[in-house]
Amino acid sequence: MSYIGSTGIGIPANEIRQEEITELVKDIFIGSSRHVTKLLPVFKNAEVTSRQFVVNKEWFRSEHSFKERNDLYKTHAITTSLEAVDHCLTNKEFLDKEISYQAIDMLVFVSSTGIATPSVDTYLFNQRNFRDNIIRMPLWGLGCAGGAIALSRAHEWLKANPDKTALVVCCELCSLTFQKNDLKKSNIIGSALFGDGTAAALLIGEESPYINYLKKKPVKVADTSSKTKKQSTDVMGWDVTDKGLEVIFSKSIPLLVDSFWREHCNAFFQSQDLQEEDIHSYIAHPGGKKVLEAMENVLRTSKNKLKHSYNILRKHGNMSSATVLYVLMAAMKEGNPTGGKSVLSALGPGFSSELLLLEWT
């Protein structure tokens, strides 16, 4: 087994209210196409009040090349990731003693909103005192599912190496993919939902001495499950163009929650001998309001058990892979009942689903 001992976040400096974004989208798009007017209610219905970005509001009004976008991605991915890592390893809410960079045995870096070779984790490695024999695992292209998948892979590695530690970092700068000339519905909806954010999580093996550094009783990763739907690569992802990454975001996602995700949840609950009433809370990646509502319907649960997902969506929007770690940190701050169980979940390109069973020790 493994334990999640601490979390941390890196929040970009430019916070923009949803009302401001709505007016900005009007200015940018309506002169080009009337059909955008019909889509404007999605900004209010998304139940997002504010988002944070690495660029200011005026940046969205101009054309930008793929190179310009990616150069910004590399710069801000490094700075926000370092902020999240530093916060995670020194977070006094969860730690009695700070965890040194030398204590980290594996570094997992997750992102889908920019590219870098060498991968961004090497830049983090060079700017902090990590050991030179650290194991690196960069993961790209997992989209919104990336945070949950990274936790699963780190957990599996720690099961085989119970005296080790792993640091998961998820960095998504969705604003840098915005296309001002893309009038497709998916781009407009994406403009109403996606924000920038970076988060980190520290996982500790059951035999690691660093368990003694924890202030609160940690959350245990009890089990994980992955499921990918055949022939579903067109559900979500990127269309790579000369100007950058254009979002693919299918309207069928809530329907897939009701079918594909329902099957995955039913099988997972059955394998764990769980009933819905056994679950204290759901740490669900908030892909959007409709996705969360579809999840409530599948689980036949109360909105209160998904409260952290709704709160993070409202305050930060959908930050792709990093979002579920924001939700996890909110859940970890709460006083959870000893022995209580939570299910962490995320959906992503592929079309894929990741589930983790967590137990509050």
CSV table of C-alpha atoms in Angstrom, one decimal:
chain,number,residue,atom,x,y,z
A,1,MET,CA,0.0,0.0,0.0
A,2,SER,CA,1.0,3.7,-0.2
A,3,TYR,CA,0.0,6.8,1.6
A,4,ILE,CA,-0.7,10.4,0.3
A,5,GLY,CA,1.1,12.5,2.9
A,6,SER,CA,0.9,16.0,1.5
A,7,THR,CA,-0.3,18.2,-1.4
A,8,GLY,CA,0.6,21.6,-2.7
A,9,ILE,CA,-0.5,24.0,-5.5
A,10,GLY,CA,0.9,26.6,-7.8
A,11,ILE,CA,-1.7,29.2,-8.7
A,12,PRO,CA,-1.0,31.6,-11.6
A,13,ALA,CA,-1.1,35.3,-10.8
A,14,ASN,CA,-3.8,36.5,-13.3
A,15,GLU,CA,-7.3,35.9,-11.8
A,16,ILE,CA,-10.2,36.7,-14.1
A,17,ARG,CA,-13.9,36.6,-13.1
A,18,GLN,CA,-16.3,34.7,-15.4
A,19,GLU,CA,-18.2,37.9,-16.2
A,20,GLU,CA,-15.0,39.5,-17.5
A,21,ILE,CA,-14.3,36.4,-19.6
A,22,THR,CA,-17.8,36.4,-21.0
A,23,GLU,CA,-17.4,40.0,-22.2
A,24,LEU,CA,-13.9,39.2,-23.6
A,25,VAL,CA,-15.4,36.3,-25.6
A,26,LYS,CA,-18.1,38.6,-26.9
A,27,ASP,CA,-15.5,41.1,-28.1
A,28,ILE,CA,-13.3,38.4,-29.8
A,29,PHE,CA,-15.9,36.1,-31.4
A,30,ILE,CA,-19.2,37.8,-32.0
A,31,GLY,CA,-17.9,40.0,-34.8
A,32,SER,CA,-16.8,36.8,-36.6
A,33,SER,CA,-19.9,34.7,-36.2
A,34,ARG,CA,-23.4,35.2,-34.9
A,35,HIS,CA,-23.7,31.6,-33.7
A,36,VAL,CA,-21.4,32.4,-30.8
A,37,THR,CA,-24.2,34.5,-29.3
A,38,LYS,CA,-26.3,31.4,-28.9
A,39,LEU,CA,-23.5,29.7,-26.9
A,40,LEU,CA,-22.9,32.6,-24.4
A,41,PRO,CA,-25.3,31.2,-21.8
A,42,VAL,CA,-22.8,28.3,-21.3
A,43,PHE,CA,-20.5,30.8,-19.5
A,44,LYS,CA,-23.2,31.4,-16.8
A,45,ASN,CA,-24.4,27.8,-16.7
A,46,ALA,CA,-20.9,26.4,-16.2
A,47,GLU,CA,-21.1,27.5,-12.5
A,48,VAL,CA,-17.5,28.8,-12.7
A,49,THR,CA,-17.0,32.2,-10.9
A,50,SER,CA,-13.3,32.7,-11.5
A,51,ARG,CA,-10.2,31.2,-13.1
A,52,GLN,CA,-6.5,31.8,-13.0
A,53,PHE,CA,-4.2,32.2,-16.0
A,54,VAL,CA,-0.4,32.6,-16.6
A,55,VAL,CA,-1.2,35.4,-19.2
A,56,ASN,CA,-3.3,38.5,-18.7
A,57,LYS,CA,-6.6,39.3,-20.3
A,58,GLU,CA,-5.3,41.3,-23.2
A,59,TRP,CA,-3.1,38.3,-24.4
A,60,PHE,CA,-6.3,36.5,-25.7
A,61,ARG,CA,-7.0,39.3,-28.1
A,62,SER,CA,-3.9,38.7,-30.2
A,63,GLU,CA,-2.7,36.1,-32.6
A,64,HIS,CA,0.1,33.8,-31.3
A,65,SER,CA,2.3,31.2,-33.1
A,66,PHE,CA,2.8,27.7,-31.8
A,67,LYS,CA,6.4,28.6,-30.9
A,68,GLU,CA,5.3,31.7,-28.9
A,69,ARG,CA,2.7,29.6,-27.0
A,70,ASN,CA,5.1,26.8,-26.2
A,71,ASP,CA,7.9,29.1,-25.1
A,72,LEU,CA,5.4,30.6,-22.6
A,73,TYR,CA,4.4,27.1,-21.6
A,74,LYS,CA,8.0,26.1,-20.8
A,75,THR,CA,8.6,29.2,-18.8
A,76,HIS,CA,5.5,29.1,-16.7
A,77,ALA,CA,5.4,25.3,-16.4
A,78,ILE,CA,8.7,25.5,-14.6
A,79,THR,CA,7.8,28.4,-12.3
A,80,THR,CA,4.3,27.1,-11.3
A,81,SER,CA,5.6,23.5,-10.9
A,82,LEU,CA,8.4,24.7,-8.5
A,83,GLU,CA,5.8,26.6,-6.5
A,84,ALA,CA,3.6,23.5,-6.2
A,85,VAL,CA,6.5,21.3,-5.3
A,86,ASP,CA,7.9,23.7,-2.7
A,87,HIS,CA,4.4,24.0,-1.2
A,88,CYS,CA,3.8,20.3,-1.1
A,89,LEU,CA,7.1,19.5,0.6
A,90,THR,CA,6.8,22.2,3.2
A,91,ASN,CA,3.0,22.3,3.8
A,92,LYS,CA,2.5,22.7,7.5
A,93,GLU,CA,-1.1,21.7,7.3
A,94,PHE,CA,0.1,18.1,6.6
A,95,LEU,CA,3.7,17.9,7.7
A,96,ASP,CA,5.4,18.2,11.1
A,97,LYS,CA,8.8,18.4,9.4
A,98,GLU,CA,9.6,19.5,5.9
A,99,ILE,CA,10.5,16.8,3.4
A,100,SER,CA,13.8,17.4,1.6
A,101,TYR,CA,14.3,17.2,-2.1
A,102,GLN,CA,16.9,14.5,-1.4
A,103,ALA,CA,14.2,12.3,0.1
A,104,ILE,CA,12.3,12.0,-3.2
A,105,ASP,CA,13.0,8.7,-5.0
A,106,MET,CA,10.7,9.1,-8.0
A,107,LEU,CA,9.4,12.3,-9.8
A,108,VAL,CA,6.3,11.9,-12.0
A,109,PHE,CA,5.5,14.9,-14.2
A,110,VAL,CA,2.1,15.1,-15.9
A,111,SER,CA,1.1,17.6,-18.6
A,112,SER,CA,-0.8,17.8,-21.9
A,113,THR,CA,-0.9,21.6,-22.7
A,114,GLY,CA,2.7,22.1,-24.0
A,115,ILE,CA,5.7,20.2,-25.1
A,116,ALA,CA,9.3,20.0,-23.9
A,117,THR,CA,12.3,17.8,-24.6
A,118,PRO,CA,14.0,17.2,-22.3
A,119,SER,CA,10.8,17.0,-20.3
A,120,VAL,CA,9.9,19.7,-17.7
A,121,ASP,CA,10.8,17.4,-14.8
A,122,THR,CA,14.5,17.8,-15.8
A,123,TYR,CA,14.2,21.6,-15.3
A,124,LEU,CA,12.7,21.0,-11.8
A,125,PHE,CA,15.5,18.6,-11.1
A,126,ASN,CA,18.1,21.2,-12.1
A,127,GLN,CA,16.5,24.0,-10.0
A,128,ARG,CA,16.1,22.0,-6.8
A,129,ASN,CA,18.4,19.7,-4.8
A,130,PHE,CA,17.0,16.4,-6.0
A,131,ARG,CA,19.3,13.4,-6.1
A,132,ASP,CA,21.0,12.6,-9.4
A,133,ASN,CA,19.7,9.0,-9.3
A,134,ILE,CA,16.1,10.0,-9.0
A,135,ILE,CA,13.7,8.0,-11.1
A,136,ARG,CA,11.8,10.2,-13.6
A,137,MET,CA,8.4,9.4,-15.2
A,138,PRO,CA,7.1,12.1,-17.5
A,139,LEU,CA,3.5,11.4,-18.7
A,140,TRP,CA,2.0,13.4,-21.7
A,141,GLY,CA,-1.3,13.2,-23.5
A,142,LEU,CA,-3.5,11.9,-20.6
A,143,GLY,CA,-5.5,15.2,-20.4
A,144,CYS,CA,-8.0,15.4,-17.5
A,145,ALA,CA,-7.3,11.8,-16.4
A,146,GLY,CA,-3.6,12.5,-15.9
A,147,GLY,CA,-3.6,13.3,-12.2
A,148,ALA,CA,-5.5,10.2,-11.2
A,149,ILE,CA,-3.4,8.0,-13.5
A,150,ALA,CA,-0.2,9.4,-12.1
A,151,LEU,CA,-1.3,8.7,-8.6
A,152,SER,CA,-2.1,5.1,-9.6
A,153,ARG,CA,1.3,4.5,-11.3
A,154,ALA,CA,3.1,6.0,-8.3
A,155,HIS,CA,1.1,3.8,-5.9
A,156,GLU,CA,2.0,0.7,-7.9
A,157,TRP,CA,5.7,1.6,-7.9
A,158,LEU,CA,5.6,2.1,-4.1
A,159,LYS,CA,3.9,-1.2,-3.6
A,160,ALA,CA,7.0,-2.8,-5.2
A,161,ASN,CA,9.3,-0.3,-3.3
A,162,PRO,CA,7.6,0.2,0.1
A,163,ASP,CA,10.6,2.1,1.6
A,164,LYS,CA,10.5,4.8,-1.1
A,165,THR,CA,8.7,8.1,-1.8
A,166,ALA,CA,7.2,9.5,-5.0
A,167,LEU,CA,6.3,13.1,-6.0
A,168,VAL,CA,3.5,13.6,-8.6
A,169,VAL,CA,3.4,17.0,-10.3
A,170,CYS,CA,0.6,18.0,-12.6
A,171,CYS,CA,0.9,21.2,-14.7
A,172,GLU,CA,-1.7,22.4,-17.2
A,173,LEU,CA,-1.7,25.8,-18.8
A,174,CYS,CA,-4.8,25.6,-20.8
A,175,SER,CA,-5.0,29.3,-21.5
A,176,LEU,CA,-2.0,29.0,-23.9
A,177,THR,CA,-4.0,26.8,-26.2
A,178,PHE,CA,-6.8,29.3,-26.8
A,179,GLN,CA,-7.5,29.9,-30.5
A,180,LYS,CA,-9.2,33.3,-31.2
A,181,ASN,CA,-10.1,32.2,-34.8
A,182,ASP,CA,-11.5,28.8,-33.9
A,183,LEU,CA,-15.3,29.2,-34.0
A,184,LYS,CA,-16.1,25.6,-33.2
A,185,LYS,CA,-18.5,24.9,-30.4
A,186,SER,CA,-15.8,22.9,-28.5
A,187,ASN,CA,-13.5,25.9,-28.4
A,188,ILE,CA,-16.3,28.2,-27.1
A,189,ILE,CA,-17.3,25.7,-24.4
A,190,GLY,CA,-13.6,25.2,-23.5
A,191,SER,CA,-13.3,29.0,-23.1
A,192,ALA,CA,-16.1,28.8,-20.5
A,193,LEU,CA,-14.4,26.0,-18.5
A,194,PHE,CA,-10.7,25.7,-18.7
A,195,GLY,CA,-8.1,27.5,-16.5
A,196,ASP,CA,-4.5,27.1,-15.6
A,197,GLY,CA,-3.1,25.4,-12.5
A,198,THR,CA,-0.4,23.2,-11.1
A,199,ALA,CA,-0.5,20.8,-8.2
A,200,ALA,CA,1.8,18.3,-6.5
A,201,ALA,CA,1.2,15.3,-4.3
A,202,LEU,CA,3.7,13.3,-2.1
A,203,LEU,CA,3.2,9.6,-1.9
A,204,ILE,CA,5.0,7.5,0.7
A,205,GLY,CA,5.6,3.8,0.9
A,206,GLU,CA,4.4,2.0,4.0
A,207,GLU,CA,7.9,1.2,5.2
A,208,SER,CA,9.3,4.7,4.5
A,209,PRO,CA,10.7,6.6,7.5
A,210,TYR,CA,9.1,9.8,6.1
A,211,ILE,CA,5.7,8.6,7.4
A,212,ASN,CA,6.9,9.9,10.7
A,213,TYR,CA,7.1,13.4,9.2
A,214,LEU,CA,3.3,13.6,8.8
A,215,LYS,CA,1.2,15.8,11.1
A,216,LYS,CA,-2.2,14.3,10.1
A,217,LYS,CA,-3.0,10.7,9.7
A,218,PRO,CA,-2.4,10.2,5.9
A,219,VAL,CA,-4.9,8.9,3.4
A,220,LYS,CA,-4.1,5.4,2.2
A,221,VAL,CA,-4.3,4.3,-1.4
A,222,ALA,CA,-6.1,0.9,-1.1
A,223,ASP,CA,-6.5,0.0,-4.8
A,224,THR,CA,-6.8,1.4,-8.3
A,225,SER,CA,-8.6,0.5,-11.5
A,226,SER,CA,-8.2,1.6,-15.2
A,227,LYS,CA,-10.6,1.3,-18.1
A,228,THR,CA,-10.3,2.5,-21.7
A,229,LYS,CA,-13.0,2.5,-24.3
A,230,LYS,CA,-12.2,1.1,-27.7
A,231,GLN,CA,-12.6,3.3,-30.8
A,232,SER,CA,-13.2,6.5,-28.7
A,233,THR,CA,-10.2,8.6,-29.6
A,234,ASP,CA,-12.4,11.4,-31.0
A,235,VAL,CA,-14.1,12.1,-27.7
A,236,MET,CA,-11.5,14.6,-26.3
A,237,GLY,CA,-8.0,15.6,-27.0
A,238,TRP,CA,-6.1,18.0,-29.3
A,239,ASP,CA,-6.1,18.8,-33.0
A,240,VAL,CA,-2.5,19.9,-33.7
A,241,THR,CA,-2.5,22.8,-36.1
A,242,ASP,CA,0.1,25.3,-37.4
A,243,LYS,CA,-1.1,27.7,-34.7
A,244,GLY,CA,-1.1,25.3,-31.8
A,245,LEU,CA,-3.4,22.9,-30.0
A,246,GLU,CA,-7.1,23.1,-30.8
A,247,VAL,CA,-9.4,21.4,-28.3
A,248,ILE,CA,-11.6,18.4,-29.1
A,249,PHE,CA,-14.4,18.2,-26.6
A,250,SER,CA,-17.4,16.0,-27.5
A,251,LYS,CA,-20.9,16.7,-26.4
A,252,SER,CA,-21.2,12.9,-25.8
A,253,ILE,CA,-19.1,13.0,-22.6
A,254,PRO,CA,-22.1,13.1,-20.1
A,255,LEU,CA,-23.7,10.2,-22.1
A,256,LEU,CA,-20.4,8.2,-21.7
A,257,VAL,CA,-20.5,8.9,-18.0
A,258,ASP,CA,-23.9,7.3,-17.9
A,259,SER,CA,-22.7,4.2,-19.9
A,260,PHE,CA,-19.0,3.6,-20.0
A,261,TRP,CA,-18.2,5.2,-16.6
A,262,ARG,CA,-21.2,3.5,-15.0
A,263,GLU,CA,-19.9,0.1,-16.1
A,264,HIS,CA,-16.4,0.9,-14.7
A,265,CYS,CA,-17.8,2.1,-11.3
A,266,ASN,CA,-20.1,-0.9,-11.0
A,267,ALA,CA,-17.3,-3.3,-11.6
A,268,PHE,CA,-15.0,-1.4,-9.2
A,269,PHE,CA,-17.5,-1.3,-6.4
A,270,GLN,CA,-18.2,-5.0,-6.9
A,271,SER,CA,-14.5,-5.9,-6.8
A,272,GLN,CA,-14.1,-4.0,-3.6
A,273,ASP,CA,-17.4,-5.3,-2.0
A,274,LEU,CA,-18.6,-1.7,-1.7
A,275,GLN,CA,-22.0,-0.1,-1.5
A,276,GLU,CA,-22.6,3.6,-2.2
A,277,GLU,CA,-23.4,4.2,1.5
A,278,ASP,CA,-19.9,2.9,2.4
A,279,ILE,CA,-18.4,6.0,0.6
A,280,HIS,CA,-17.7,9.1,2.7
A,281,SER,CA,-16.9,11.3,-0.2
A,282,TYR,CA,-16.0,11.4,-3.9
A,283,ILE,CA,-12.9,13.1,-5.0
A,284,ALA,CA,-14.0,13.5,-8.6
A,285,HIS,CA,-12.3,15.5,-11.4
A,286,PRO,CA,-14.9,18.2,-12.2
A,287,GLY,CA,-14.8,18.0,-16.0
A,288,GLY,CA,-17.8,20.4,-16.0
A,289,LYS,CA,-21.1,20.9,-14.3
A,290,LYS,CA,-22.9,18.4,-16.6
A,291,VAL,CA,-20.2,15.8,-16.0
A,292,LEU,CA,-20.6,16.1,-12.2
A,293,GLU,CA,-24.4,15.9,-12.5
A,294,ALA,CA,-24.1,12.8,-14.6
A,295,MET,CA,-21.8,11.3,-12.0
A,296,GLU,CA,-24.3,12.0,-9.2
A,297,ASN,CA,-26.9,10.2,-11.3
A,298,VAL,CA,-24.7,7.2,-11.9
A,299,LEU,CA,-23.6,6.9,-8.2
A,300,ARG,CA,-27.1,7.8,-6.9
A,301,THR,CA,-25.4,10.0,-4.4
A,302,SER,CA,-25.9,13.4,-2.8
A,303,LYS,CA,-24.3,16.6,-4.1
A,304,ASN,CA,-22.7,17.0,-0.7
A,305,LYS,CA,-20.4,14.0,-1.3
A,306,LEU,CA,-19.1,15.8,-4.4
A,307,LYS,CA,-18.9,19.2,-2.7
A,308,HIS,CA,-15.1,19.6,-3.1
A,309,SER,CA,-15.3,19.0,-6.8
A,310,TYR,CA,-18.0,21.6,-7.2
A,311,ASN,CA,-16.1,24.1,-5.1
A,312,ILE,CA,-12.9,23.7,-7.1
A,313,LEU,CA,-14.7,24.0,-10.4
A,314,ARG,CA,-16.3,27.2,-9.2
A,315,LYS,CA,-13.1,28.8,-7.9
A,316,HIS,CA,-10.6,27.6,-10.5
A,317,GLY,CA,-12.4,26.0,-13.5
A,318,ASN,CA,-11.2,22.8,-15.1
A,319,MET,CA,-7.4,22.7,-15.0
A,320,SER,CA,-7.1,19.4,-16.8
A,321,SER,CA,-4.9,16.9,-15.0
A,322,ALA,CA,-4.1,19.2,-12.0
A,323,THR,CA,-7.8,19.6,-11.0
A,324,VAL,CA,-8.2,16.4,-9.2
A,325,LEU,CA,-5.2,17.1,-7.0
A,326,TYR,CA,-6.8,20.5,-6.0
A,327,VAL,CA,-9.9,18.5,-5.1
A,328,LEU,CA,-7.8,16.0,-3.2
A,329,MET,CA,-6.1,18.7,-1.2
A,330,ALA,CA,-9.5,20.2,-0.2
A,331,ALA,CA,-10.6,16.8,1.0
A,332,MET,CA,-7.4,16.2,3.0
A,333,LYS,CA,-7.9,19.5,4.8
A,334,GLU,CA,-11.3,18.4,6.0
A,335,GLY,CA,-11.7,16.3,9.1
A,336,ASN,CA,-12.4,12.9,7.6
A,337,PRO,CA,-13.6,10.0,9.8
A,338,THR,CA,-11.0,7.3,10.6
A,339,GLY,CA,-11.8,4.3,8.4
A,340,GLY,CA,-13.9,6.4,6.0
A,341,LYS,CA,-13.5,5.6,2.3
A,342,SER,CA,-13.4,7.9,-0.7
A,343,VAL,CA,-13.3,7.2,-4.4
A,344,LEU,CA,-11.0,9.4,-6.5
A,345,SER,CA,-11.9,9.5,-10.2
A,346,ALA,CA,-11.0,11.2,-13.5
A,347,LEU,CA,-11.9,10.8,-17.1
A,348,GLY,CA,-9.7,11.6,-20.0
A,349,PRO,CA,-8.7,11.2,-23.7
A,350,GLY,CA,-8.7,7.7,-24.9
A,351,PHE,CA,-11.6,7.6,-23.8
A,352,SER,CA,-10.3,6.5,-20.4
A,353,SER,CA,-11.4,6.3,-16.7
A,354,GLU,CA,-9.3,6.0,-13.6
A,355,LEU,CA,-10.6,5.1,-10.2
A,356,LEU,CA,-8.7,4.9,-6.8
A,357,LEU,CA,-10.1,3.7,-3.5
A,358,LEU,CA,-8.8,5.8,-0.7
A,359,GLU,CA,-9.1,5.1,3.1
A,360,TRP,CA,-8.7,7.7,5.8
A,361,THR,CA,-6.4,6.1,8.3
